CSV table of N, CA, C and O in Angstrom, one decimal:
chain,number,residue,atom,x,y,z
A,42,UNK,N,-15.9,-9.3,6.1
A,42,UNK,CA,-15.4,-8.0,6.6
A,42,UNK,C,-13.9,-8.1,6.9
A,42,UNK,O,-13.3,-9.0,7.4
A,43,UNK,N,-13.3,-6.9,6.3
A,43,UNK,CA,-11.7,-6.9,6.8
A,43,UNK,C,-11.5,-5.9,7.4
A,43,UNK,O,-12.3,-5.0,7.3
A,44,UNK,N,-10.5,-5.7,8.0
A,44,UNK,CA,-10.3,-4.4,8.9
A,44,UNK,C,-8.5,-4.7,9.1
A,44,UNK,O,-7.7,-5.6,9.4
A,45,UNK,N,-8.4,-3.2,8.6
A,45,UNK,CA,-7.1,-3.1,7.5
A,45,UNK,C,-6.2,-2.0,8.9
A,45,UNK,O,-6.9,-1.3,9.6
A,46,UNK,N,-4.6,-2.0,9.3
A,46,UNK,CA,-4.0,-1.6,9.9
A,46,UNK,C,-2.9,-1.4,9.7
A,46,UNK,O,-2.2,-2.4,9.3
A,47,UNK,N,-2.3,0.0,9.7
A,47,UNK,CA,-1.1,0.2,8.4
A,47,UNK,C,0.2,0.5,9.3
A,47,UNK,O,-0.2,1.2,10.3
A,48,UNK,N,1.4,0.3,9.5
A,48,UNK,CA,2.3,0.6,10.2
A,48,UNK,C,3.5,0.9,9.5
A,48,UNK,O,3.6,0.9,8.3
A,49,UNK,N,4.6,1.2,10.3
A,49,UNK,CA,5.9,1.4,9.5
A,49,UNK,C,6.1,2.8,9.3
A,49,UNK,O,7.3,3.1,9.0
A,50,UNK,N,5.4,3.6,9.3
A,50,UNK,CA,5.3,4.7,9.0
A,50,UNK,C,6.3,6.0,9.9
A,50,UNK,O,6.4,5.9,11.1
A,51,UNK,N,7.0,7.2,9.1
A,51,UNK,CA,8.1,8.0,10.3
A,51,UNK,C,8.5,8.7,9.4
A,51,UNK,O,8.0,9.0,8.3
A,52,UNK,N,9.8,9.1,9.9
A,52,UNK,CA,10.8,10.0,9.7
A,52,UNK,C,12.0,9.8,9.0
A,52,UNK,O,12.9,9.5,9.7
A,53,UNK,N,12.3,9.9,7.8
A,53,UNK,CA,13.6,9.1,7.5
A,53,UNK,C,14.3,11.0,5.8
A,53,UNK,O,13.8,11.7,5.0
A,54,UNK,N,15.4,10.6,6.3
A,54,UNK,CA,16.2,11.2,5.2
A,54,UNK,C,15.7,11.1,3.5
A,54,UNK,O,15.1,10.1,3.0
A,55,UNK,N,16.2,12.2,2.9
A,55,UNK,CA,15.8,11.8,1.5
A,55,UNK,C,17.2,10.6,1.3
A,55,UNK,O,18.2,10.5,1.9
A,56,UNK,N,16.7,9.7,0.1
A,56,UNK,CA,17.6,8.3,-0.2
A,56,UNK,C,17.5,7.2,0.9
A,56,UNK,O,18.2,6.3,0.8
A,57,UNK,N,16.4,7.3,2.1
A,57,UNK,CA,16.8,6.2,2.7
A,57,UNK,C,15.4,5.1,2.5
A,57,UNK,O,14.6,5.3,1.5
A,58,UNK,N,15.3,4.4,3.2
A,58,UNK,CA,14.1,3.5,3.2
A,58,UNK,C,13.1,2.8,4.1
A,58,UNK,O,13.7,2.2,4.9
A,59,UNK,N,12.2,2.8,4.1
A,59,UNK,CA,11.3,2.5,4.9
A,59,UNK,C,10.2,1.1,4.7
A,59,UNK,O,9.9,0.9,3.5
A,60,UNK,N,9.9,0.4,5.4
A,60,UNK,CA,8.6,-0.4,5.4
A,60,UNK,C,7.8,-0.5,5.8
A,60,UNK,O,7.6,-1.1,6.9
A,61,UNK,N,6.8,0.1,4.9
A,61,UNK,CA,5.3,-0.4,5.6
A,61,UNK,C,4.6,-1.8,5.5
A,61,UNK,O,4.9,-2.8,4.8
A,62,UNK,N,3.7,-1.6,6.4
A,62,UNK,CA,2.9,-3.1,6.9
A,62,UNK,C,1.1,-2.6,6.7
A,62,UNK,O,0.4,-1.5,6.8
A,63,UNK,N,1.0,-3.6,6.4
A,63,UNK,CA,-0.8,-3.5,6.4
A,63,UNK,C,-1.1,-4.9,7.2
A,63,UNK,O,-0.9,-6.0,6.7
A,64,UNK,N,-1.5,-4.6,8.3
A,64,UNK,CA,-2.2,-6.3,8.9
A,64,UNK,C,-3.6,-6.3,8.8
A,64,UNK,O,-4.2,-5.4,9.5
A,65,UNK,N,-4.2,-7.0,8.3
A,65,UNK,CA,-5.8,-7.8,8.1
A,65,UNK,C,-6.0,-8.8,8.8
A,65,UNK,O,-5.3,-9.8,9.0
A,66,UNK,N,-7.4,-8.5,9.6
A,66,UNK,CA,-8.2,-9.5,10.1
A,66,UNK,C,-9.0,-9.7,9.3
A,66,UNK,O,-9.4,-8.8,8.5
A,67,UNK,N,-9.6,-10.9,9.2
A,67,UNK,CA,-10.7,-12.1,8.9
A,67,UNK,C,-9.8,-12.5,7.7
A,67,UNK,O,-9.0,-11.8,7.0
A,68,UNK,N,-10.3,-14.0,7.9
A,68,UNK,CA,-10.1,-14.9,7.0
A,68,UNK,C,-10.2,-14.6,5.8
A,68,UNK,O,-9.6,-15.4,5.0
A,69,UNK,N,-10.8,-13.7,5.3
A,69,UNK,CA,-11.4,-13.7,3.7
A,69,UNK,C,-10.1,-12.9,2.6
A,69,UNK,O,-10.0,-12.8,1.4
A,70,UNK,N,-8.7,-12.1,4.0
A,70,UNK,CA,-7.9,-11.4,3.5
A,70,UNK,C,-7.3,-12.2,2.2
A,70,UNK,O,-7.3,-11.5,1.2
A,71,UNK,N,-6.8,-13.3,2.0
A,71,UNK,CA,-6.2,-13.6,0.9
A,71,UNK,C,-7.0,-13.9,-0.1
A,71,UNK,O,-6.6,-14.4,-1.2
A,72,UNK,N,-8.3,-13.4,0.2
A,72,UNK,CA,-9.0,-13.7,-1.2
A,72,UNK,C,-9.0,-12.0,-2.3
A,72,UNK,O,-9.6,-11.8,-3.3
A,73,UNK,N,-8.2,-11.1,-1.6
A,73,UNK,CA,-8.9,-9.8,-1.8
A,73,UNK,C,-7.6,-9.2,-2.3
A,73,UNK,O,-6.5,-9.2,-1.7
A,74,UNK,N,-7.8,-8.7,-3.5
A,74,UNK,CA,-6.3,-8.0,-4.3
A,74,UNK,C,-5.9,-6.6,-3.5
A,74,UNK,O,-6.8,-5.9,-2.9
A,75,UNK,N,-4.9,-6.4,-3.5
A,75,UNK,CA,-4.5,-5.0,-1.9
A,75,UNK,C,-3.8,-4.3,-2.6
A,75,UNK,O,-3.1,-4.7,-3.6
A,76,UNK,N,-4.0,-2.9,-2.2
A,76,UNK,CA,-3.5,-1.5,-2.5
A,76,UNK,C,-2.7,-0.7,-1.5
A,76,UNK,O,-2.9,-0.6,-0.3
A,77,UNK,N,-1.9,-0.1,-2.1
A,77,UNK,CA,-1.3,1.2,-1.2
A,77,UNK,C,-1.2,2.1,-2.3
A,77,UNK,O,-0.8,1.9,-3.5
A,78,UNK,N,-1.9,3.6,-1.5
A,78,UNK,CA,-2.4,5.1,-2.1
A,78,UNK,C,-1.8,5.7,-1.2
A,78,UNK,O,-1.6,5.2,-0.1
A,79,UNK,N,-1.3,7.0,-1.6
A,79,UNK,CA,-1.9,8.1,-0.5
A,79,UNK,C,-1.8,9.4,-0.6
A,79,UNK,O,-1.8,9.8,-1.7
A,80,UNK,N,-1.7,10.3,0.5
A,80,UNK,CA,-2.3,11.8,0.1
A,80,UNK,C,-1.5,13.1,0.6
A,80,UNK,O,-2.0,13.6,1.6
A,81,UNK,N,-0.8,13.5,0.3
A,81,UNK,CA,-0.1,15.0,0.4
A,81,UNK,C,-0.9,15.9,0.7
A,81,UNK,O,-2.0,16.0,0.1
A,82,UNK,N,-0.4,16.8,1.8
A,82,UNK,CA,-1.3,17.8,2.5
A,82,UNK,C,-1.7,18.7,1.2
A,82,UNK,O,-0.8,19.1,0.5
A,83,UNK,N,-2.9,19.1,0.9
A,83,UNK,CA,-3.6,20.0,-0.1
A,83,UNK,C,-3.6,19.3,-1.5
A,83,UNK,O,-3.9,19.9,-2.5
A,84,UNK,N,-3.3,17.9,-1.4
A,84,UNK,CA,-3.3,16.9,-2.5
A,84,UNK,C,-4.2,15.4,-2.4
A,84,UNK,O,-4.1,14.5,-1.5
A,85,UNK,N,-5.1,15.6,-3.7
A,85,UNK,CA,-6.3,14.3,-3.9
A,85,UNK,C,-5.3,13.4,-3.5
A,85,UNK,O,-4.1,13.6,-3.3
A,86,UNK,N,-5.9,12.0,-3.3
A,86,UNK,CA,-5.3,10.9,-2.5
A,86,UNK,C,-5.0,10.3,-4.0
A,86,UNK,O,-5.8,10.6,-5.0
A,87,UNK,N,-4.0,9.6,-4.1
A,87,UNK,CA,-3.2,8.9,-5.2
A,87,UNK,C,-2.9,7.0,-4.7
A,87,UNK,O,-3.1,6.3,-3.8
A,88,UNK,N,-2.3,6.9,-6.3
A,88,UNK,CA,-2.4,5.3,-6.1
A,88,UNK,C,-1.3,5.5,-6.1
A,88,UNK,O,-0.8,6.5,-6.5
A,89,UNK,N,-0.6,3.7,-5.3
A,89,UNK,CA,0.7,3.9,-5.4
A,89,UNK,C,1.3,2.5,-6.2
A,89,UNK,O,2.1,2.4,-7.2
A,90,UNK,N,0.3,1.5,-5.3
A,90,UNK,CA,1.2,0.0,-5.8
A,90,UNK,C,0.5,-1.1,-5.5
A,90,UNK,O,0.7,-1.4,-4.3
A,91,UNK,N,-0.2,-1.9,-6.3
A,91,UNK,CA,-1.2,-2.4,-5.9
A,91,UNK,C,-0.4,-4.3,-6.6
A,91,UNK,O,0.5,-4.6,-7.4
A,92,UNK,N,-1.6,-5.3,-5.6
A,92,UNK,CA,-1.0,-6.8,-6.1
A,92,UNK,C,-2.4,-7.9,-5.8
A,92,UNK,O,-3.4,-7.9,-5.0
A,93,UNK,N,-1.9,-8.4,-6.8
A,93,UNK,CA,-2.9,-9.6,-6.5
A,93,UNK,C,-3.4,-10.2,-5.2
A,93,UNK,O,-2.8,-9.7,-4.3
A,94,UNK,N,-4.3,-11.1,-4.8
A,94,UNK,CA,-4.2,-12.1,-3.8
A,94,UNK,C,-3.3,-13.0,-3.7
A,94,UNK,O,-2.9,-13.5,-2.7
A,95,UNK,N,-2.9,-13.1,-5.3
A,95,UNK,CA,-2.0,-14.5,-5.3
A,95,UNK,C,-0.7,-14.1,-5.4
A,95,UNK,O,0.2,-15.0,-5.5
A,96,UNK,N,-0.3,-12.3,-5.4
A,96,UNK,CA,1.0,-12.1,-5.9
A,96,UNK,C,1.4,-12.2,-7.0
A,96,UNK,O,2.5,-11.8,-7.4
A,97,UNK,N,0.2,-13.0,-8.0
A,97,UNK,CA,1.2,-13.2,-9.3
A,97,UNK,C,1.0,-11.9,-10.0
A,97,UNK,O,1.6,-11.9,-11.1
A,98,UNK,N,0.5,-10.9,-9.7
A,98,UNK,CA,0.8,-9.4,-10.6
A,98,UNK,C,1.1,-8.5,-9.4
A,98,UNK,O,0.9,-8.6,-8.2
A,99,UNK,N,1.5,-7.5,-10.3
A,99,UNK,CA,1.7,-6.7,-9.3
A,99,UNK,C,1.4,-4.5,-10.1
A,99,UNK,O,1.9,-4.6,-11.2
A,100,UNK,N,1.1,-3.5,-10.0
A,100,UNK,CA,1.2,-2.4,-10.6
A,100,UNK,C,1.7,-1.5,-10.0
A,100,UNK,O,1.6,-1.7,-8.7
A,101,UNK,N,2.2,-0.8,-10.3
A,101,UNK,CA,2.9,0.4,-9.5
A,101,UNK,C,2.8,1.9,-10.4
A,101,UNK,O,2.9,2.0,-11.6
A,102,UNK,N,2.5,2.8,-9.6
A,102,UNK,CA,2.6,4.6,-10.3
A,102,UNK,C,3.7,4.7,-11.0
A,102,UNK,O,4.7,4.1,-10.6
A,103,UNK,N,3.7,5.4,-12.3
A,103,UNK,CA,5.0,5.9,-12.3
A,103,UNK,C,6.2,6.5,-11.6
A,103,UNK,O,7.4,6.7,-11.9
A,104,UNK,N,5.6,6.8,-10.8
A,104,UNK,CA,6.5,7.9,-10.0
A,104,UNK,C,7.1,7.0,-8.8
A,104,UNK,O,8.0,7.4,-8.1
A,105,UNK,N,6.5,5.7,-8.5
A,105,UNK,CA,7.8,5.4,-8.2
A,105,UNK,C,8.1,3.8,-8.8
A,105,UNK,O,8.7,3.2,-7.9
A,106,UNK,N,8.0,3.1,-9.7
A,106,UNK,CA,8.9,2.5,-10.3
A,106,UNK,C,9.9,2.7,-9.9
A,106,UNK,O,10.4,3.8,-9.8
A,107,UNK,N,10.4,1.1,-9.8
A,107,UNK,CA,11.7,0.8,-9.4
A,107,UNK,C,12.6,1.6,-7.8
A,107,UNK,O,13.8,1.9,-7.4
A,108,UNK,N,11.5,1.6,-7.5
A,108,UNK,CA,12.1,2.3,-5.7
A,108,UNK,C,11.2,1.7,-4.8
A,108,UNK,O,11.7,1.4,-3.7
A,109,UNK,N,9.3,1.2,-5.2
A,109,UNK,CA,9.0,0.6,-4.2
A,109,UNK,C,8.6,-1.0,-4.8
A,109,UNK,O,8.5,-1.3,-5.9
A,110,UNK,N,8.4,-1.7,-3.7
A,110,UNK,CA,7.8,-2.7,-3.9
A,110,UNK,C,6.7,-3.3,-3.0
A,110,UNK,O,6.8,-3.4,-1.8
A,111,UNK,N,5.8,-3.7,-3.8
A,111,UNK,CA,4.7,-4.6,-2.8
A,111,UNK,C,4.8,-5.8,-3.0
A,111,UNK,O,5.0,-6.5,-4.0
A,112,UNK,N,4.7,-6.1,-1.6
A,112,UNK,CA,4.3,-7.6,-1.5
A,112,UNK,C,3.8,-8.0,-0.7
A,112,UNK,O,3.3,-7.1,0.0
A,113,UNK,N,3.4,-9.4,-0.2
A,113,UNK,CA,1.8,-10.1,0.7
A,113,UNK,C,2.6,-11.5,0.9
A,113,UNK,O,3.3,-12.2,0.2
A,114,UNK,N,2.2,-11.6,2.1
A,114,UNK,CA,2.4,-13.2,2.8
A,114,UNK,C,0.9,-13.2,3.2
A,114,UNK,O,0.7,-12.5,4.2
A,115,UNK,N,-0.2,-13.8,2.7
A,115,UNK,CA,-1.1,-14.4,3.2
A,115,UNK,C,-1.0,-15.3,4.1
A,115,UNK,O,-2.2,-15.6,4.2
A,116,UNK,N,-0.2,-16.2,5.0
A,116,UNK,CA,-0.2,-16.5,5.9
A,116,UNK,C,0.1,-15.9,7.1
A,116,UNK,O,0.0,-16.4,8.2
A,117,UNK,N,0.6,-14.4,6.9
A,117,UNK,CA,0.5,-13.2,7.8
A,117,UNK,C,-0.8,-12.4,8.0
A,117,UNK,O,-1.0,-11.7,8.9
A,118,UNK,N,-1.5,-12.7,6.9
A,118,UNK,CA,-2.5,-11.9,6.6
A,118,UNK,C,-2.3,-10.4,6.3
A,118,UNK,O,-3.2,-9.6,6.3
A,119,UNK,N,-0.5,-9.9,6.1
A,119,UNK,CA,0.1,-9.2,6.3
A,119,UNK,C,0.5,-8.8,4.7
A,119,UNK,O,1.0,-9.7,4.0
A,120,UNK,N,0.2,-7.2,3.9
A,120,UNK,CA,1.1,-6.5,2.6
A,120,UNK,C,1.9,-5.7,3.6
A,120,UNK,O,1.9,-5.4,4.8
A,121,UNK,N,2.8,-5.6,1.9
A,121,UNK,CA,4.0,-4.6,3.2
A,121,UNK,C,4.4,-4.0,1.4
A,121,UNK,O,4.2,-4.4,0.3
A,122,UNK,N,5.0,-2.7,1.9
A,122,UNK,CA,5.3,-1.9,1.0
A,122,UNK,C,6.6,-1.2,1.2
A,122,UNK,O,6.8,-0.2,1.9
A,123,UNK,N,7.6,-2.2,0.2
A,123,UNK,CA,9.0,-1.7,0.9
A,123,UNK,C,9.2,-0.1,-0.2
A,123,UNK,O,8.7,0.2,-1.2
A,124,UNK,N,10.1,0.4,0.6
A,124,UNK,CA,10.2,2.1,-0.3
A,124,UNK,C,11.6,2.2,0.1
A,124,UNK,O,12.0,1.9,1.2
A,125,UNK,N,12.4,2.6,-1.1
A,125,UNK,CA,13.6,2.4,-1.7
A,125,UNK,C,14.2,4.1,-2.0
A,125,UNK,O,13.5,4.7,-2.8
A,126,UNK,N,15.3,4.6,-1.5
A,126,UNK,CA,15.1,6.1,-2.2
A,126,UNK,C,14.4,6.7,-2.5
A,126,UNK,O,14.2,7.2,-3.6
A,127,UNK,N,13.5,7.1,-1.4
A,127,UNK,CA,12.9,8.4,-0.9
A,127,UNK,C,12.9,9.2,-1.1
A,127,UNK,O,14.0,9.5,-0.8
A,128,UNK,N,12.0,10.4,-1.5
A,128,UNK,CA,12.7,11.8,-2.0
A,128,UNK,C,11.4,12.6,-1.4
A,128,UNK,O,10.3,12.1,-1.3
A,129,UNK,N,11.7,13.6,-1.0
A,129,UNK,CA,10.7,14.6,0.1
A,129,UNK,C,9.0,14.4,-1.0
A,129,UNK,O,7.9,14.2,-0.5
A,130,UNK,N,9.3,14.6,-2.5
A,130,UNK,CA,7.9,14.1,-2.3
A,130,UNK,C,6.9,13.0,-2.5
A,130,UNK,O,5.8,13.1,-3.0
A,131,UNK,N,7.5,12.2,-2.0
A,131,UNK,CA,6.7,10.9,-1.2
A,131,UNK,C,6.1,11.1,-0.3
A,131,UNK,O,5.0,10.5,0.1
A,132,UNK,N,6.9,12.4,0.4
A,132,UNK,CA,5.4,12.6,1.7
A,132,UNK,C,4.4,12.9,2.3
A,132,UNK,O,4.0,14.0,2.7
A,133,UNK,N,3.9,11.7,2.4
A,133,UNK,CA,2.1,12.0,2.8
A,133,UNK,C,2.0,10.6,3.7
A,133,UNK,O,2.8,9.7,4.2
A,134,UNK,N,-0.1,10.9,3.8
A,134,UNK,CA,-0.1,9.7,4.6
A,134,UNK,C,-0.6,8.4,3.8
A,134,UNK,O,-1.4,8.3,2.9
A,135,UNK,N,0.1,7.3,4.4
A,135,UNK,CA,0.1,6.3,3.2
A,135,UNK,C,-1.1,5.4,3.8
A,135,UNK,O,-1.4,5.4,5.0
A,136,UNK,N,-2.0,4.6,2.8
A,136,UNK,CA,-3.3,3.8,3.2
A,136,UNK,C,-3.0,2.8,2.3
A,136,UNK,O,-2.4,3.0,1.3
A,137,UNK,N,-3.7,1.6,2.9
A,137,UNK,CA,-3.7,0.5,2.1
A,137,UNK,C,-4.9,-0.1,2.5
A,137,UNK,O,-5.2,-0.1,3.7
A,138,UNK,N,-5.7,-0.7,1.4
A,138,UNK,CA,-7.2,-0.9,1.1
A,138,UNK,C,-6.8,-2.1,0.6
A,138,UNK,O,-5.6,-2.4,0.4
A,139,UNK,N,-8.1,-3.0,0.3
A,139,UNK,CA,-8.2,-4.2,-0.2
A,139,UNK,C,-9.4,-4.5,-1.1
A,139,UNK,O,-10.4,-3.7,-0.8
A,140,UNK,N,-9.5,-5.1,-1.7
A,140,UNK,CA,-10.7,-4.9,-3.0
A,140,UNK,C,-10.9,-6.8,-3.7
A,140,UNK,O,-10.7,-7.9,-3.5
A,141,UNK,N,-11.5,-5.9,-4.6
A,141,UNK,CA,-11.9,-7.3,-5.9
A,141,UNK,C,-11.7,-6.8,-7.0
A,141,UNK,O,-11.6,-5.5,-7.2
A,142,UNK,N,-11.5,-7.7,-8.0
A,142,UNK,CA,-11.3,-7.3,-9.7
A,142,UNK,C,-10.0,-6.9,-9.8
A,142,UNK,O,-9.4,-6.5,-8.9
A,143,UNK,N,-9.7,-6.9,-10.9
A,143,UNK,CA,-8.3,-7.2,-11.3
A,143,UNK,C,-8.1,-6.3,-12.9
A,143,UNK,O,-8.9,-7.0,-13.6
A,144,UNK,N,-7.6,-5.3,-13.6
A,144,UNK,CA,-6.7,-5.0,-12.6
A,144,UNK,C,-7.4,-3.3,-12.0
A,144,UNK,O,-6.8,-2.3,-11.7
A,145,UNK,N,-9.0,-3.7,-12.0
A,145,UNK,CA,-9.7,-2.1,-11.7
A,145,UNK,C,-10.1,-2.3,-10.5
A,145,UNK,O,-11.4,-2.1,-10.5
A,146,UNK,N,-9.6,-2.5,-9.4
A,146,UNK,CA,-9.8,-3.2,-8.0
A,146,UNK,C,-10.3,-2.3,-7.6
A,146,UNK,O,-9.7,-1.2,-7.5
A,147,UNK,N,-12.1,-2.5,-7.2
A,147,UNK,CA,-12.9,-1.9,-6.6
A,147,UNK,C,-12.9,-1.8,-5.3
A,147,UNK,O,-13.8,-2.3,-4.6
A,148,UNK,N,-11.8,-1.2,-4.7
A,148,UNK,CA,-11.7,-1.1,-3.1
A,148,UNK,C,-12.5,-0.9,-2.0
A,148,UNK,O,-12.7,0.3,-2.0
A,149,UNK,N,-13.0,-1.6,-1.0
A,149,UNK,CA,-14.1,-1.6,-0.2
A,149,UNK,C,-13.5,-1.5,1.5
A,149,UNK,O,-14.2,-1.1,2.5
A,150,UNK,N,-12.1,-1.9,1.6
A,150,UNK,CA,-12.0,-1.3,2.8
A,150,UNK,C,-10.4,-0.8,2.9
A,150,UNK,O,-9.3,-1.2,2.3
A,151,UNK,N,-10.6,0.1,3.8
A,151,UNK,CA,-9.4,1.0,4.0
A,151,UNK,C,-9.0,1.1,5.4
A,151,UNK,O,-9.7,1.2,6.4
A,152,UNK,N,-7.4,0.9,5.4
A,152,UNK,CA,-6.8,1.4,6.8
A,152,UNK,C,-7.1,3.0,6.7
A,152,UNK,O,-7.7,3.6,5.8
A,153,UNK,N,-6.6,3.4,8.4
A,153,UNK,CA,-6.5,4.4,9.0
A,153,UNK,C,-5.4,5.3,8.4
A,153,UNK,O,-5.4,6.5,8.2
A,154,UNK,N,-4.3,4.2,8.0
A,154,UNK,CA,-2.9,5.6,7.1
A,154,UNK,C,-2.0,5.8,8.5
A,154,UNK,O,-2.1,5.9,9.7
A,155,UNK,N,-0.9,5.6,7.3
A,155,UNK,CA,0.4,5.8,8.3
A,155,UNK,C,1.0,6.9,7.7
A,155,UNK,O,1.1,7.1,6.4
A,156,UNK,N,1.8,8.0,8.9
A,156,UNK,CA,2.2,8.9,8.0
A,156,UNK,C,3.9,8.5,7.7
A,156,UNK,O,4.6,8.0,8.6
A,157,UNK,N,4.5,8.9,6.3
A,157,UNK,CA,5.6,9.2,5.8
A,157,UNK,C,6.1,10.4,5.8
A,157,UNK,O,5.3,11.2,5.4
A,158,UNK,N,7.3,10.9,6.0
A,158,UNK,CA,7.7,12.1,6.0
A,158,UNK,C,9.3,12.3,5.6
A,158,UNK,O,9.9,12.0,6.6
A,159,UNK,N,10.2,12.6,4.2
A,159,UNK,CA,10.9,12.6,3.9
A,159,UNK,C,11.6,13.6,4.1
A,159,UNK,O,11.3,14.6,3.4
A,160,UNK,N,12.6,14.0,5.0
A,160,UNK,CA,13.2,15.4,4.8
A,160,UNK,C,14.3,15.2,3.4
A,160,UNK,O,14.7,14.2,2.8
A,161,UNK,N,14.6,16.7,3.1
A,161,UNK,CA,15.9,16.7,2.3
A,161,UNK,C,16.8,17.2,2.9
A,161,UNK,O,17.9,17.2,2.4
């Protein structure tokens, strides 16, 4: 069992940047490939940027290449999802889940969601 907790989440200008955090309990976190999605008001929930257990891959949406990045310290038990130039529609609330399989990661458990909000 993991149980997923998303942070970093706020208020920030279009072009600026932000970090989120996902912290995991139980031990089993570094065995489990992790995601960040998420969902604009009156908009299905979306993928954003997903990575291995081990870090050695990593996928990202088109839409934002080359602005965000994921990454994981398993010794934190901690992903974090840095976001790079911002643009108002990035804003929603952001979730990060953790799964199996590679790279069609059948996600089984989900944070609560942090919200993002871009002005212009």
């Amino acid at each position: 069992q993991v149980q997923l907790v998303e942070s970093g989440g706020g208020l920030v200008q279009a072009g600026g940047s932000l970090r989120l955090s996902c912290a995991a309990s139980g031990r089993t976190f570094r065995s489990y490939n992790m995601g960040w999605f998420r969902q604009a008001p009156g908009k299905e929930r979306e993928f954003v940027a997903a990575i291995t257990w081990s870090a050695s891959s990593t996928l990202y949406a088109d839409s934002v290449k080359g602005r965000f990045t994921i990454s994981r310290d398993n010794a934190k038990n901690t992903v974090y999802l840095q976001m790079n130039s911002l643009k108002p529609e990035d804003t929603a609330v952001y979730y990060c889940a953790g799964g199996l399989y590679w790279p069609s990661v059948k996600y089984d458990y989900w944070g609560q969601g942090t919200q993002v909000t871009v002005s212009s």
